Tab-separated table of C-alpha atoms and ligand atoms in Angstrom:
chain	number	residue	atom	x	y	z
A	13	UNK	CA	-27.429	-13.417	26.866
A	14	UNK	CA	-24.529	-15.772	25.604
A	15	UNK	CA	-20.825	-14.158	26.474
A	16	UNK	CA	-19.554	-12.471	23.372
A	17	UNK	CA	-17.105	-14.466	21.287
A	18	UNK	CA	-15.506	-11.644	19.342
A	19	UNK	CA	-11.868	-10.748	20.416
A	20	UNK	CA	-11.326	-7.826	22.692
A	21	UNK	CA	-9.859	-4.798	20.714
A	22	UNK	CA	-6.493	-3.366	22.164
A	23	UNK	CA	-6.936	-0.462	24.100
A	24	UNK	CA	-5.405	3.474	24.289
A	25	UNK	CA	-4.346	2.717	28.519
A	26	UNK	CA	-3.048	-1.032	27.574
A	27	UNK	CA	-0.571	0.368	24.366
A	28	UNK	CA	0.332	3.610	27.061
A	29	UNK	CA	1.532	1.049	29.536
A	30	UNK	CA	3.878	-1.115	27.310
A	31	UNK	CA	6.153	1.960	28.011
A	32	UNK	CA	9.584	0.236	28.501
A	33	UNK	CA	7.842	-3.229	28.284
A	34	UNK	CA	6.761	-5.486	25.391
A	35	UNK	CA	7.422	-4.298	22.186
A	36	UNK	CA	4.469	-2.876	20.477
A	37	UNK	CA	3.965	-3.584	16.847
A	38	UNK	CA	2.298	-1.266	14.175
A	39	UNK	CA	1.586	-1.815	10.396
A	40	UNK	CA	0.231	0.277	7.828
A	41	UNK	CA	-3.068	-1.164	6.665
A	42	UNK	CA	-5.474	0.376	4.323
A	43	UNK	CA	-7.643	-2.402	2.917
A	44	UNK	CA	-10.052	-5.154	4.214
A	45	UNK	CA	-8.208	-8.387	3.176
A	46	UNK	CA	-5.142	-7.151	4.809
A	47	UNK	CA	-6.437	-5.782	7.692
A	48	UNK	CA	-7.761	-9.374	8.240
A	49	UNK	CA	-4.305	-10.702	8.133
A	50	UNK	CA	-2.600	-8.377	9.971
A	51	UNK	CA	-4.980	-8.336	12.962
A	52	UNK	CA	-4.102	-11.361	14.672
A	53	UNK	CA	-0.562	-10.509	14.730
A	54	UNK	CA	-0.354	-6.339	15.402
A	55	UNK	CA	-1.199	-4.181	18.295
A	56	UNK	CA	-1.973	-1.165	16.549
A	57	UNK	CA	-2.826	-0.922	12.650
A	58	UNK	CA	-2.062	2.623	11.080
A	59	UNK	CA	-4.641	4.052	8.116
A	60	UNK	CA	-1.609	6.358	7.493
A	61	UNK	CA	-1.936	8.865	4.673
A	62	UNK	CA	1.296	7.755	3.294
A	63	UNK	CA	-1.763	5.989	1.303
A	64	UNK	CA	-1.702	8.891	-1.030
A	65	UNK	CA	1.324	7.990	-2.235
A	66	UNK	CA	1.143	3.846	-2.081
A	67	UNK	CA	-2.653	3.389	-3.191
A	68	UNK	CA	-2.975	6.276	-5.231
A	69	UNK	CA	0.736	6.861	-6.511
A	70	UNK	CA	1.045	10.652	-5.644
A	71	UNK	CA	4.172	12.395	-4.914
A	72	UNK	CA	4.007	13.200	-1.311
A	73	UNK	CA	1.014	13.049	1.090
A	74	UNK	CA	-0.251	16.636	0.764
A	75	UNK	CA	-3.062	15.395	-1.871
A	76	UNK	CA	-4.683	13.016	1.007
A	77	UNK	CA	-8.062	14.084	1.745
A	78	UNK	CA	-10.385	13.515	5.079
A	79	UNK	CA	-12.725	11.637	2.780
A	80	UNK	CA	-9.669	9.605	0.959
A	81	UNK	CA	-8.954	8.789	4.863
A	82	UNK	CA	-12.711	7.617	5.765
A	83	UNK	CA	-12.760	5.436	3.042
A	84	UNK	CA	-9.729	3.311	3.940
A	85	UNK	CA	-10.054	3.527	7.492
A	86	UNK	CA	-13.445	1.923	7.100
A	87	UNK	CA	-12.942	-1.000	4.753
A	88	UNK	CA	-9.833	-1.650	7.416
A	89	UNK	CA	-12.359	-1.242	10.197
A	90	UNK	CA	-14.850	-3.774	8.983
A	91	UNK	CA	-12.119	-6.761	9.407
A	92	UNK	CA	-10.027	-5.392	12.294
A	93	UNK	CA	-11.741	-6.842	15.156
A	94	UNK	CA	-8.427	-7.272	18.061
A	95	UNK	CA	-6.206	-4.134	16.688
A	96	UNK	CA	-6.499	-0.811	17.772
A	97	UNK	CA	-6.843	1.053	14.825
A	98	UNK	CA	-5.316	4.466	14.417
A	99	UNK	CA	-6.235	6.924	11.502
A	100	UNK	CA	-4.134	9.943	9.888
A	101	UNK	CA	-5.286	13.631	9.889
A	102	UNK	CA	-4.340	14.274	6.825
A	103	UNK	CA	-2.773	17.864	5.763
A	104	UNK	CA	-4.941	20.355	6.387
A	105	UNK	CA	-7.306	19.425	8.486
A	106	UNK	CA	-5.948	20.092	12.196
A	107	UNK	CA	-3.201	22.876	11.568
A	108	UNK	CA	-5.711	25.492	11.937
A	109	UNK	CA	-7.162	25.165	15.028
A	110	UNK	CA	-7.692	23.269	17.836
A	111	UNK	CA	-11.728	23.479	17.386
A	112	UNK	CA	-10.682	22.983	13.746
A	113	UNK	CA	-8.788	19.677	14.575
A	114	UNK	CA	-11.435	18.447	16.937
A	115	UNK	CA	-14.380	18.612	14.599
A	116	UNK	CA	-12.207	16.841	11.312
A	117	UNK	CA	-11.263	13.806	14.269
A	118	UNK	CA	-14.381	14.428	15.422
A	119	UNK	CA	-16.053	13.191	11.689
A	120	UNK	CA	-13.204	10.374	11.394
A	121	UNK	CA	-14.129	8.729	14.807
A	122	UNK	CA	-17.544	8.667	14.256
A	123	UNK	CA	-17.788	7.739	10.611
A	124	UNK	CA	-15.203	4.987	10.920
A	125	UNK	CA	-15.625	3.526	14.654
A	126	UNK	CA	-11.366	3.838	14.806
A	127	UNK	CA	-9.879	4.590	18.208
A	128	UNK	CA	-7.680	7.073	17.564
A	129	UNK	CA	-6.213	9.783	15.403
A	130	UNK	CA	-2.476	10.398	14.213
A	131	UNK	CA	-1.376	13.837	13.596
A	132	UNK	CA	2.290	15.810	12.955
A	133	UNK	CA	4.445	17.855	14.969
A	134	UNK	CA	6.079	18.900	17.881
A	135	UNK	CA	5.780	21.527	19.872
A	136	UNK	CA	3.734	23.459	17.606
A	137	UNK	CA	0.468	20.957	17.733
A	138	UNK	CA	0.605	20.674	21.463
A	139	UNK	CA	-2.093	22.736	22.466
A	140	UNK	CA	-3.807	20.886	19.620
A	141	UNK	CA	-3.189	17.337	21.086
A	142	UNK	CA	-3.769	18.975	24.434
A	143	UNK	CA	-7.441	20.131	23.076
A	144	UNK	CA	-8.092	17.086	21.565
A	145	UNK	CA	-6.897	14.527	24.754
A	146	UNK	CA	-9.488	16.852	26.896
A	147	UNK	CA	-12.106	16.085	24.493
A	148	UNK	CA	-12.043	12.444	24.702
A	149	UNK	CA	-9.755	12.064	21.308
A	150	UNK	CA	-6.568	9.591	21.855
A	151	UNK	CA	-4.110	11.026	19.942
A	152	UNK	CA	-0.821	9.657	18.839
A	153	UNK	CA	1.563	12.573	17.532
A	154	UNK	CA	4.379	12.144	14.922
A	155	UNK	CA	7.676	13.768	15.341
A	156	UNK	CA	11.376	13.750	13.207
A	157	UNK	CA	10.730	13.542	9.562
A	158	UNK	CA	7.357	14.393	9.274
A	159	UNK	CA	6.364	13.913	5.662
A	160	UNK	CA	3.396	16.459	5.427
A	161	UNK	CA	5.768	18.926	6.383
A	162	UNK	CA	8.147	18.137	2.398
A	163	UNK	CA	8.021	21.474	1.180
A	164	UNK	CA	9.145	23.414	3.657
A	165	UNK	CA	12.467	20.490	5.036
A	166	UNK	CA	12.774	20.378	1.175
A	167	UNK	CA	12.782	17.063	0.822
A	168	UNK	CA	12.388	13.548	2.721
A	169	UNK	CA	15.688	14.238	5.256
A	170	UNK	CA	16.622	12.272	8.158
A	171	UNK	CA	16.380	14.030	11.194
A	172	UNK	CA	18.587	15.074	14.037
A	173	UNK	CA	22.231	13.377	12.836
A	174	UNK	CA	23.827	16.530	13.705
A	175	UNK	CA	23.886	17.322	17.723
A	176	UNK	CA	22.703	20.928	17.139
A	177	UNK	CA	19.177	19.434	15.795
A	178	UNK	CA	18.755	17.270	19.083
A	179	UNK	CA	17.669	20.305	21.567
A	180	UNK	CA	14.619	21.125	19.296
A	181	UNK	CA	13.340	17.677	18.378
A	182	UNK	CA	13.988	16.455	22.369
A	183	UNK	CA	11.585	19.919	23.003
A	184	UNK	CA	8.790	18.397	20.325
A	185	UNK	CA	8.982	14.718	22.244
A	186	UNK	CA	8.689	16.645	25.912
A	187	UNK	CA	5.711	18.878	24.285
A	188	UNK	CA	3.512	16.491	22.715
A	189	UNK	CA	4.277	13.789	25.906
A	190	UNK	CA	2.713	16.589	28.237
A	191	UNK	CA	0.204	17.108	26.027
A	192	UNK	CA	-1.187	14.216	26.257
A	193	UNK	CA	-0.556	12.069	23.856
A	194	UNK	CA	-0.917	8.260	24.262
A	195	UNK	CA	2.334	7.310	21.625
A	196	UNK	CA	4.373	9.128	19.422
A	197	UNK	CA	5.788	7.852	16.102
A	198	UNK	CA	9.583	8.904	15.847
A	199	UNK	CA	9.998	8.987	11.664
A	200	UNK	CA	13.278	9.419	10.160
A	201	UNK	CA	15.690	10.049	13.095
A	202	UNK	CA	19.598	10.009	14.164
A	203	UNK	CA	19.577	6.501	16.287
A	204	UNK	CA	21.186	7.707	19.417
A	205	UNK	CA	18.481	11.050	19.526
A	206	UNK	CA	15.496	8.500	19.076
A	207	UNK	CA	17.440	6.010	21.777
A	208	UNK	CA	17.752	9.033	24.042
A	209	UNK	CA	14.326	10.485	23.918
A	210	UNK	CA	12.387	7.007	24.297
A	211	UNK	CA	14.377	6.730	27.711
A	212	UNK	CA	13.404	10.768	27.900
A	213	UNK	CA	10.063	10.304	27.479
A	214	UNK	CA	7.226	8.435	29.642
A	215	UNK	CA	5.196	7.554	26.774
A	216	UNK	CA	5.678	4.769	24.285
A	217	UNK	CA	7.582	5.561	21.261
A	218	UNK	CA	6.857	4.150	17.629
A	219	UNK	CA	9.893	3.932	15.695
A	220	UNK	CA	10.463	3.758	12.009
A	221	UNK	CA	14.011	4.696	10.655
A	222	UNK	CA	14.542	5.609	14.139
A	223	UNK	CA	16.089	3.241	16.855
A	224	UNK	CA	15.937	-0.515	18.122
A	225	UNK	CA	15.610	1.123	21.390
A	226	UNK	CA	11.887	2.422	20.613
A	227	UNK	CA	8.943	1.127	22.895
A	228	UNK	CA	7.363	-0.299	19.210
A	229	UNK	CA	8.199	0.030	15.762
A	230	UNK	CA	6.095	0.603	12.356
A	231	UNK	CA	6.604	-0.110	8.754
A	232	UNK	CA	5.059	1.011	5.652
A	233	UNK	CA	3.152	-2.849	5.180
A	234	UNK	CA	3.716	-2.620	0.928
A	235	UNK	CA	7.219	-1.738	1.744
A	236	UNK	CA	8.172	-4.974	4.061
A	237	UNK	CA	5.940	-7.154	1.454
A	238	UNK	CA	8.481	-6.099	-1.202
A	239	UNK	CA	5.907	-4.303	-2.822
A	240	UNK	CA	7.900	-0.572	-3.287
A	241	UNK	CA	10.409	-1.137	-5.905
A	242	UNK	CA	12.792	1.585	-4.020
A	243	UNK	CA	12.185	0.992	-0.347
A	244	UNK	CA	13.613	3.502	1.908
A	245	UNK	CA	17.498	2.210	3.732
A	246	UNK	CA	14.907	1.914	6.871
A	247	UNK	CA	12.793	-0.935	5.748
A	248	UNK	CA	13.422	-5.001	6.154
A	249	UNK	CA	11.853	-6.707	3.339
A	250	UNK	CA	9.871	-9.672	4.981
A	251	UNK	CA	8.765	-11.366	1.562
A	252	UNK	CA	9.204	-9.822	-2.190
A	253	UNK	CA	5.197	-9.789	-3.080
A	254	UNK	CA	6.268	-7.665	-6.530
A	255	UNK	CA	8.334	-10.167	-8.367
A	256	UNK	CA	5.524	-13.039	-7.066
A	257	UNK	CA	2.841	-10.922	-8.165
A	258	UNK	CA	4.819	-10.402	-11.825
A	259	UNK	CA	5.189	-13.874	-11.736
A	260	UNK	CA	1.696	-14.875	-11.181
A	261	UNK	CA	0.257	-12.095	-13.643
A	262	UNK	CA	2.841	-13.262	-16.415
A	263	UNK	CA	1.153	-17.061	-16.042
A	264	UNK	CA	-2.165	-15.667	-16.049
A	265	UNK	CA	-1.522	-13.846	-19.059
A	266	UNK	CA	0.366	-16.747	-21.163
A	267	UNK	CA	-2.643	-19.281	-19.865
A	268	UNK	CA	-5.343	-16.173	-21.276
A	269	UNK	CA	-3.926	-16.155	-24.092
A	270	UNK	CA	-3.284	-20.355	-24.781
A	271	UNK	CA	-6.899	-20.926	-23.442
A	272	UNK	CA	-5.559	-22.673	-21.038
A	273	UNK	CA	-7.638	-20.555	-18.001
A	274	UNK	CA	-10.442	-21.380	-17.350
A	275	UNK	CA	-10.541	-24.558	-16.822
A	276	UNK	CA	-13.166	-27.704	-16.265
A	277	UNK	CA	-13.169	-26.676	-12.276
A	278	UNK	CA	-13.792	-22.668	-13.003
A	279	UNK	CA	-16.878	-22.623	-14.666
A	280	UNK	CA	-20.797	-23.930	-14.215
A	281	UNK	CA	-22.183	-26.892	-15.625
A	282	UNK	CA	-25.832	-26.697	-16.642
A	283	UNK	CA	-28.193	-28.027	-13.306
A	284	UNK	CA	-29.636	-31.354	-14.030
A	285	UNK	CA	-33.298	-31.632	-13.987
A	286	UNK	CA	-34.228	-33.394	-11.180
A	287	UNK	CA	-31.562	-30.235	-9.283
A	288	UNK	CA	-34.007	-27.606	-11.292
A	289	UNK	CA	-37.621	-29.471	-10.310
A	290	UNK	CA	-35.923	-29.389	-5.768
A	291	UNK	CA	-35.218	-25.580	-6.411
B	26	KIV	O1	1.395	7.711	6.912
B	26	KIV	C1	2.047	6.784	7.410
B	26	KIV	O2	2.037	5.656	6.931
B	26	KIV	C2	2.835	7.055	8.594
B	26	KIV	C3	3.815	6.027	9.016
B	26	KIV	C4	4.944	5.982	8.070
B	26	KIV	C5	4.266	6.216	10.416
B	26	KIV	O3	2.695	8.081	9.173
């Protein structure tokens, strides 16, 4: 049999020992052409179920559903052949119970082929994460501001910038870390608190509003393509994809409407006989 070709997907032990190392990099991905374009270039992509709110333009991320999840994860599956991909329990679907959690990451692994599966909180989901590591279920956790959790912070607030937070959020890195987790994103949190627990902590952290300091980092991909007209203070813009795409659409319009599109080279010309006759 000829040696496979195809690229060898990042693994859950080679991300767990970039701990302190080479930074990791994660994106947000949810589709197929941009999973193709992100793959060379990331170690992890994340089917996060901030997609509720970026594909699908709801509020917060409570609306996500396990089947809204499987759907994204696999069109992002079929062109992500190096990156490990990661997908979002959405809310819901692991608070419950361990067994609970286990059968929903259960259905995403096998329906979608991902690696692993993202889910929120601290100390209160570590026997969760604990259940689900034992079960052969990487699992990266999600600490800080975790959005699923809206209602009950009240809103989308940073975490930790006052020193009586740190003791409890330190506790939630420390739980889910013995739990078993292979990473944990660090969302929304003081910089010297997310500085202090990556050096805390021996697995890697993600970071995103968090610190420079973190073992990897992770964006929102629509937010650094300029795609979110109010990105959080967090994000770098890398390019400004929603005035080019205005652009482009406003020229597609005017050249609709002058009959200037199509032209000569977009359409067919009839086959000529002799083309007809070869088949
Ligand atoms: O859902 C998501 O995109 C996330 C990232 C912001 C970390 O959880």
């Amino acid at each position: 049999m000829a040696p496979s070709t195809a690229p060898k997907r990042i693994t859950v032990p080679e991300i767990r020992a970039r701990k302190g190392r080479e930074p990791i990099v994660v994106l947000t991905c949810y589709h197929a052409h941009t999973a193709r374009l992100l793959d060379e270039h990331v170690d992890i992509m994340l089917v996060g179920d901030s997609l509720g709110m970026v594909m699908h333009g709801m509020e917060t991320t409570l609306g996500v559903t396990l089947d809204l999840m499987i759907l994204h994860a696999n069109a992002v599956m079929r062109q992500a052949k190096k990156a490990l991909v990661t997908v979002d329990l959405p809310f819901g679907t692991y608070e419950e119970s361990p067994s609970v959690a286990f059968r929903n990451a259960v259905r995403v692994m096998q329906e979608t082929g991902c690696t692993a599966v993202k889910l929120e909180g601290g100390t209160r989901m570590a026997e969760t994460i604990h259940y689900l590591t034992q079960r052969g279920i990487p699992v990266m956790a999600h600490i800080g501001l975790t959005p699923q959790a809206v209602q009950v912070m009240g809103g989308f607030r940073t975490q930790g910038r006052s020193e009586s937070e740190w003791p409890a959020i330190e506790a939630d890195a420390q739980a889910v870390s013995d739990a078993g987790a292979f990473a944990v994103v660090m969302e929304g949190m003081a910089e010297p608190l997310a500085s202090k627990i990556t050096r805390q902590i021996p697995i890697p952290t993600i970071g995103i509003g968090a610190s420079p300091d973190c073992d990897g980092q992770v964006l929102v991909m629509e937010d650094m393509l300029g795609l979110n007209p109010n990105p959080p203070r967090f994000v770098r813009e890398y390019a400004h994809l929603g005035p080019e795409i205005e652009t482009a659409v406003r020229a597609f319009a005017a050249d609709v409407r002058a009959r200037n599109f199509p032209g000569k080279e977009n359409v067919y010309a009839m086959r000529t006989a002799a083309a007809v006759k070869k088949g």
